[in-house]
PDB file of C-alpha atoms and ligand atoms in Angstrom:
ATOM      1  CA  UNK A 270       3.097   5.670 -13.303  1.00 95.00           C
ATOM      2  CA  UNK A 271       4.909   4.817  -9.754  1.00 97.00           C
ATOM      3  CA  UNK A 272       8.283   5.673  -8.779  1.00 97.00           C
ATOM      4  CA  UNK A 273      10.133   4.195  -6.015  1.00 97.00           C
ATOM      5  CA  UNK A 274      13.548   3.300  -5.273  1.00 96.00           C
ATOM      6  CA  UNK A 275      15.118  -0.185  -4.358  1.00 96.00           C
ATOM      7  CA  UNK A 276      15.328   0.985  -0.694  1.00 97.00           C
ATOM      8  CA  UNK A 277      11.932   1.567  -0.643  1.00 97.00           C
ATOM      9  CA  UNK A 278      10.522  -1.702  -2.269  1.00 98.00           C
ATOM     10  CA  UNK A 279      12.871  -3.370   0.189  1.00 97.00           C
ATOM     11  CA  UNK A 280      11.152  -1.631   3.028  1.00 97.00           C
ATOM     12  CA  UNK A 281       7.360  -2.967   2.337  1.00 97.00           C
ATOM     13  CA  UNK A 282       8.892  -6.660   1.362  1.00 97.00           C
ATOM     14  CA  UNK A 283      10.474  -6.453   4.595  1.00 97.00           C
ATOM     15  CA  UNK A 284       7.485  -5.038   6.156  1.00 95.00           C
ATOM     16  CA  UNK A 285       5.431  -7.791   5.004  1.00 95.00           C
ATOM     17  CA  UNK A 286       7.888 -10.828   5.756  1.00 96.00           C
ATOM     18  CA  UNK A 287       7.774  -9.524   9.583  1.00 94.00           C
ATOM     19  CA  UNK A 288       4.374  -9.346   9.790  1.00 91.00           C
ATOM     20  CA  UNK A 289       3.485 -12.821   8.038  1.00 92.00           C
ATOM     21  CA  UNK A 290       1.258 -14.355   8.598  1.00 90.00           C
ATOM     22  CA  UNK A 291      -0.802 -11.318   9.103  1.00 88.00           C
ATOM     23  CA  UNK A 292      -1.096  -8.575   6.589  1.00 89.00           C
ATOM     24  CA  UNK A 293       0.847  -5.484   6.862  1.00 91.00           C
ATOM     25  CA  UNK A 294      -0.064  -1.920   5.863  1.00 90.00           C
ATOM     26  CA  UNK A 295       1.479   1.319   5.662  1.00 94.00           C
ATOM     27  CA  UNK A 296       1.275   4.702   3.973  1.00 95.00           C
ATOM     28  CA  UNK A 297       3.051   5.971   0.602  1.00 97.00           C
ATOM     29  CA  UNK A 298       4.580   9.359   1.505  1.00 98.00           C
ATOM     30  CA  UNK A 299       5.678  11.415  -1.843  1.00 97.00           C
ATOM     31  CA  UNK A 300       4.676  13.691  -4.220  1.00 97.00           C
ATOM     32  CA  UNK A 301       1.753  13.829  -7.187  1.00 96.00           C
ATOM     33  CA  UNK A 302       3.999  15.106 -10.085  1.00 94.00           C
ATOM     34  CA  UNK A 303       2.132  17.705 -12.437  1.00 92.00           C
ATOM     35  CA  UNK A 304       2.495  14.757 -15.598  1.00 91.00           C
ATOM     36  CA  UNK A 305       0.505  12.763 -13.519  1.00 86.00           C
ATOM     37  CA  UNK A 306       3.097  10.372 -12.014  1.00 93.00           C
ATOM     38  CA  UNK A 307       3.763   9.752  -8.285  1.00 97.00           C
ATOM     39  CA  UNK A 308       7.016   9.786  -6.739  1.00 97.00           C
ATOM     40  CA  UNK A 309       7.835   8.066  -3.517  1.00 98.00           C
ATOM     41  CA  UNK A 310      10.166   9.539  -1.239  1.00 97.00           C
ATOM     42  CA  UNK A 311       9.393   7.562   1.807  1.00 96.00           C
ATOM     43  CA  UNK A 312       7.259   4.519   3.301  1.00 97.00           C
ATOM     44  CA  UNK A 313       5.736   4.929   6.426  1.00 95.00           C
ATOM     45  CA  UNK A 314       4.805   1.836   8.220  1.00 92.00           C
ATOM     46  CA  UNK A 315       1.668   1.563  10.331  1.00 86.00           C
ATOM     47  CA  UNK A 316       0.067  -1.316  12.191  1.00 71.00           C
ATOM     48  CA  UNK A 317      -3.072  -3.281  11.255  1.00 67.00           C
ATOM     49  CA  UNK A 318      -6.140  -2.390  12.963  1.00 62.00           C
ATOM     50  CA  UNK A 319      -7.911  -5.745  12.510  1.00 64.00           C
ATOM     51  CA  UNK A 320      -8.526  -8.622  14.600  1.00 64.00           C
ATOM     52  CA  UNK A 321      -6.003 -11.612  14.598  1.00 61.00           C
ATOM     53  CA  UNK A 322      -8.776 -13.772  12.136  1.00 56.00           C
ATOM     54  CA  UNK A 323      -9.696 -10.661   9.378  1.00 60.00           C
ATOM     55  CA  UNK A 324      -5.911  -9.432   9.625  1.00 59.00           C
ATOM     56  CA  UNK A 325      -5.039 -12.368   7.258  1.00 57.00           C
ATOM     57  CA  UNK A 326      -6.884 -11.062   4.065  1.00 56.00           C
ATOM     58  CA  UNK A 327      -8.111  -7.393   4.994  1.00 64.00           C
ATOM     59  CA  UNK A 328      -6.534  -4.559   5.812  1.00 64.00           C
ATOM     60  CA  UNK A 329      -7.763  -1.666   7.890  1.00 70.00           C
ATOM     61  CA  UNK A 330      -6.395   1.512   8.746  1.00 77.00           C
ATOM     62  CA  UNK A 331      -7.521   3.336  11.816  1.00 77.00           C
ATOM     63  CA  UNK A 332      -8.493   7.086  10.679  1.00 82.00           C
ATOM     64  CA  UNK A 333      -6.288   8.444  13.286  1.00 85.00           C
ATOM     65  CA  UNK A 334      -3.092   6.744  12.398  1.00 85.00           C
ATOM     66  CA  UNK A 335      -3.889   8.088   8.360  1.00 86.00           C
ATOM     67  CA  UNK A 336      -4.202  11.442   9.844  1.00 91.00           C
ATOM     68  CA  UNK A 337      -0.850  10.965  11.225  1.00 92.00           C
ATOM     69  CA  UNK A 338       0.748   9.790   8.570  1.00 93.00           C
ATOM     70  CA  UNK A 339      -1.196  13.005   6.459  1.00 94.00           C
ATOM     71  CA  UNK A 340       0.486  15.442   9.239  1.00 96.00           C
ATOM     72  CA  UNK A 341       3.621  13.675   9.043  1.00 96.00           C
ATOM     73  CA  UNK A 342       3.497  14.029   4.975  1.00 97.00           C
ATOM     74  CA  UNK A 343       2.616  17.718   5.377  1.00 97.00           C
ATOM     75  CA  UNK A 344       5.270  18.859   7.759  1.00 97.00           C
ATOM     76  CA  UNK A 345       7.885  17.468   4.937  1.00 97.00           C
ATOM     77  CA  UNK A 346       6.302  19.139   2.442  1.00 97.00           C
ATOM     78  CA  UNK A 347       4.807  15.875   1.181  1.00 98.00           C
ATOM     79  CA  UNK A 348       1.412  14.267   0.551  1.00 96.00           C
ATOM     80  CA  UNK A 349       0.571  10.973   0.758  1.00 95.00           C
ATOM     81  CA  UNK A 350       0.083   9.073  -2.638  1.00 96.00           C
ATOM     82  CA  UNK A 351      -0.907   6.234  -1.765  1.00 96.00           C
ATOM     83  CA  UNK A 352      -1.047   2.263   0.361  1.00 95.00           C
ATOM     84  CA  UNK A 353       1.027  -0.545   0.579  1.00 96.00           C
ATOM     85  CA  UNK A 354      -0.351  -4.032   2.383  1.00 94.00           C
ATOM     86  CA  UNK A 355       0.806  -7.524   1.886  1.00 94.00           C
ATOM     87  CA  UNK A 356      -1.539 -10.534   1.113  1.00 94.00           C
ATOM     88  CA  UNK A 357      -0.278 -13.615   2.784  1.00 94.00           C
ATOM     89  CA  UNK A 358      -0.263 -16.466   0.665  1.00 95.00           C
ATOM     90  CA  UNK A 359      -2.339 -15.047  -2.000  1.00 95.00           C
ATOM     91  CA  UNK A 360      -1.603 -13.345  -5.155  1.00 97.00           C
ATOM     92  CA  UNK A 361      -0.550  -9.821  -5.165  1.00 97.00           C
ATOM     93  CA  UNK A 362      -3.855  -8.331  -6.599  1.00 96.00           C
ATOM     94  CA  UNK A 363      -6.629  -6.705  -5.400  1.00 95.00           C
ATOM     95  CA  UNK A 364      -9.071  -8.321  -3.436  1.00 93.00           C
ATOM     96  CA  UNK A 365     -12.897  -7.424  -3.940  1.00 91.00           C
ATOM     97  CA  UNK A 366     -12.743  -5.775  -0.065  1.00 89.00           C
ATOM     98  CA  UNK A 367      -9.873  -3.826  -1.407  1.00 92.00           C
ATOM     99  CA  UNK A 368     -11.831  -2.440  -4.088  1.00 92.00           C
ATOM    100  CA  UNK A 369     -14.868  -1.484  -2.073  1.00 89.00           C
ATOM    101  CA  UNK A 370     -12.512   0.588   0.356  1.00 87.00           C
ATOM    102  CA  UNK A 371     -10.273   1.915  -2.137  1.00 89.00           C
ATOM    103  CA  UNK A 372     -10.257   5.503  -3.228  1.00 88.00           C
ATOM    104  CA  UNK A 373      -9.349   6.631  -6.931  1.00 90.00           C
ATOM    105  CA  UNK A 374      -5.910   8.740  -7.600  1.00 91.00           C
ATOM    106  CA  UNK A 375      -4.200   6.858  -5.001  1.00 94.00           C
ATOM    107  CA  UNK A 376      -1.670   4.227  -6.027  1.00 97.00           C
ATOM    108  CA  UNK A 377      -2.248   0.632  -3.847  1.00 96.00           C
ATOM    109  CA  UNK A 378       0.538  -1.452  -3.691  1.00 97.00           C
ATOM    110  CA  UNK A 379       0.131  -5.010  -2.845  1.00 97.00           C
ATOM    111  CA  UNK A 380       3.237  -7.701  -2.285  1.00 97.00           C
ATOM    112  CA  UNK A 381       2.267 -11.067  -1.885  1.00 98.00           C
ATOM    113  CA  UNK A 382       4.222 -13.376   0.959  1.00 97.00           C
ATOM    114  CA  UNK A 383       4.346 -17.004   0.521  1.00 98.00           C
ATOM    115  CA  UNK A 384       5.694 -18.905   3.630  1.00 97.00           C
ATOM    116  CA  UNK A 385       7.319 -16.057   4.957  1.00 96.00           C
ATOM    117  CA  UNK A 386       9.000 -14.829   1.705  1.00 98.00           C
ATOM    118  CA  UNK A 387       8.075 -11.761  -0.407  1.00 98.00           C
ATOM    119  CA  UNK A 388       7.335 -12.418  -3.925  1.00 98.00           C
ATOM    120  CA  UNK A 389       5.281 -10.554  -6.529  1.00 98.00           C
ATOM    121  CA  UNK A 390       4.797  -6.924  -5.621  1.00 98.00           C
ATOM    122  CA  UNK A 391       2.675  -4.900  -8.020  1.00 98.00           C
ATOM    123  CA  UNK A 392       0.899  -1.456  -7.932  1.00 98.00           C
ATOM    124  CA  UNK A 393      -2.774  -1.035  -8.690  1.00 98.00           C
ATOM    125  CA  UNK A 394      -4.826   2.264  -9.219  1.00 96.00           C
ATOM    126  CA  UNK A 395      -8.247   2.488  -9.088  1.00 94.00           C
ATOM    127  CA  UNK A 396     -10.332   3.232 -12.207  1.00 94.00           C
ATOM    128  CA  UNK A 397     -12.191   6.930 -11.711  1.00 90.00           C
ATOM    129  CA  UNK A 398     -15.794   5.033 -12.058  1.00 93.00           C
ATOM    130  CA  UNK A 399     -14.375   2.854  -9.141  1.00 92.00           C
ATOM    131  CA  UNK A 400     -15.468  -0.203 -10.896  1.00 94.00           C
ATOM    132  CA  UNK A 401     -11.873  -1.849 -10.806  1.00 95.00           C
ATOM    133  CA  UNK A 402      -8.380  -1.886 -10.586  1.00 96.00           C
ATOM    134  CA  UNK A 403      -5.967  -1.009 -13.063  1.00 97.00           C
ATOM    135  CA  UNK A 404      -2.249  -2.197 -12.821  1.00 97.00           C
ATOM    136  CA  UNK A 405       0.022   0.396 -12.494  1.00 97.00           C
ATOM    137  CA  UNK A 406       3.514   0.809 -13.983  1.00 97.00           C
ATOM    138  CA  UNK A 407       6.357   0.745 -11.145  1.00 97.00           C
ATOM    139  CA  UNK A 408       9.406   2.873 -12.123  1.00 96.00           C
ATOM    140  CA  UNK A 409      12.479   1.385 -10.077  1.00 93.00           C
ATOM    141  CA  UNK A 410      14.916   4.354  -9.219  1.00 84.00           C
ATOM    142  CA  UNK A 411      18.268   4.243  -7.556  1.00 62.00           C
TER     143      UNK A 411
HETATM  144 ZN1   ZN B 189      -5.765  -6.968   0.205  1.00 83.42          ZN
END
């Protein structure tokens, strides 16, 4: 389960709409709670490193950008708990590419953006054996 507030969910949707028809991506910065839950404290937008055409359906975060985000989180006593990205004109479910480039433990939030408007938003967690993603419940706080 991952907890976000409405402001963070709206930031993810707005980023997806702003970068349409390309994929947006960013980090989810917060805490791993002792009960296995994750709490997002803030979203951290980063640019999509892929070339124009590929940006439409796959995201890539450069290692230096991930490191910068991790440093930013650590300075605040927080962790990177997951990633978000958009699927322009595609459902908010992980692609095969997403599965091949994900790690267990993290949350992967995907927002579907249809014709420039954010629609479904789901969170996914990878099965420990990396065989598939499972849907993760989003707890929406205030
Ligand atoms: Zn994807």
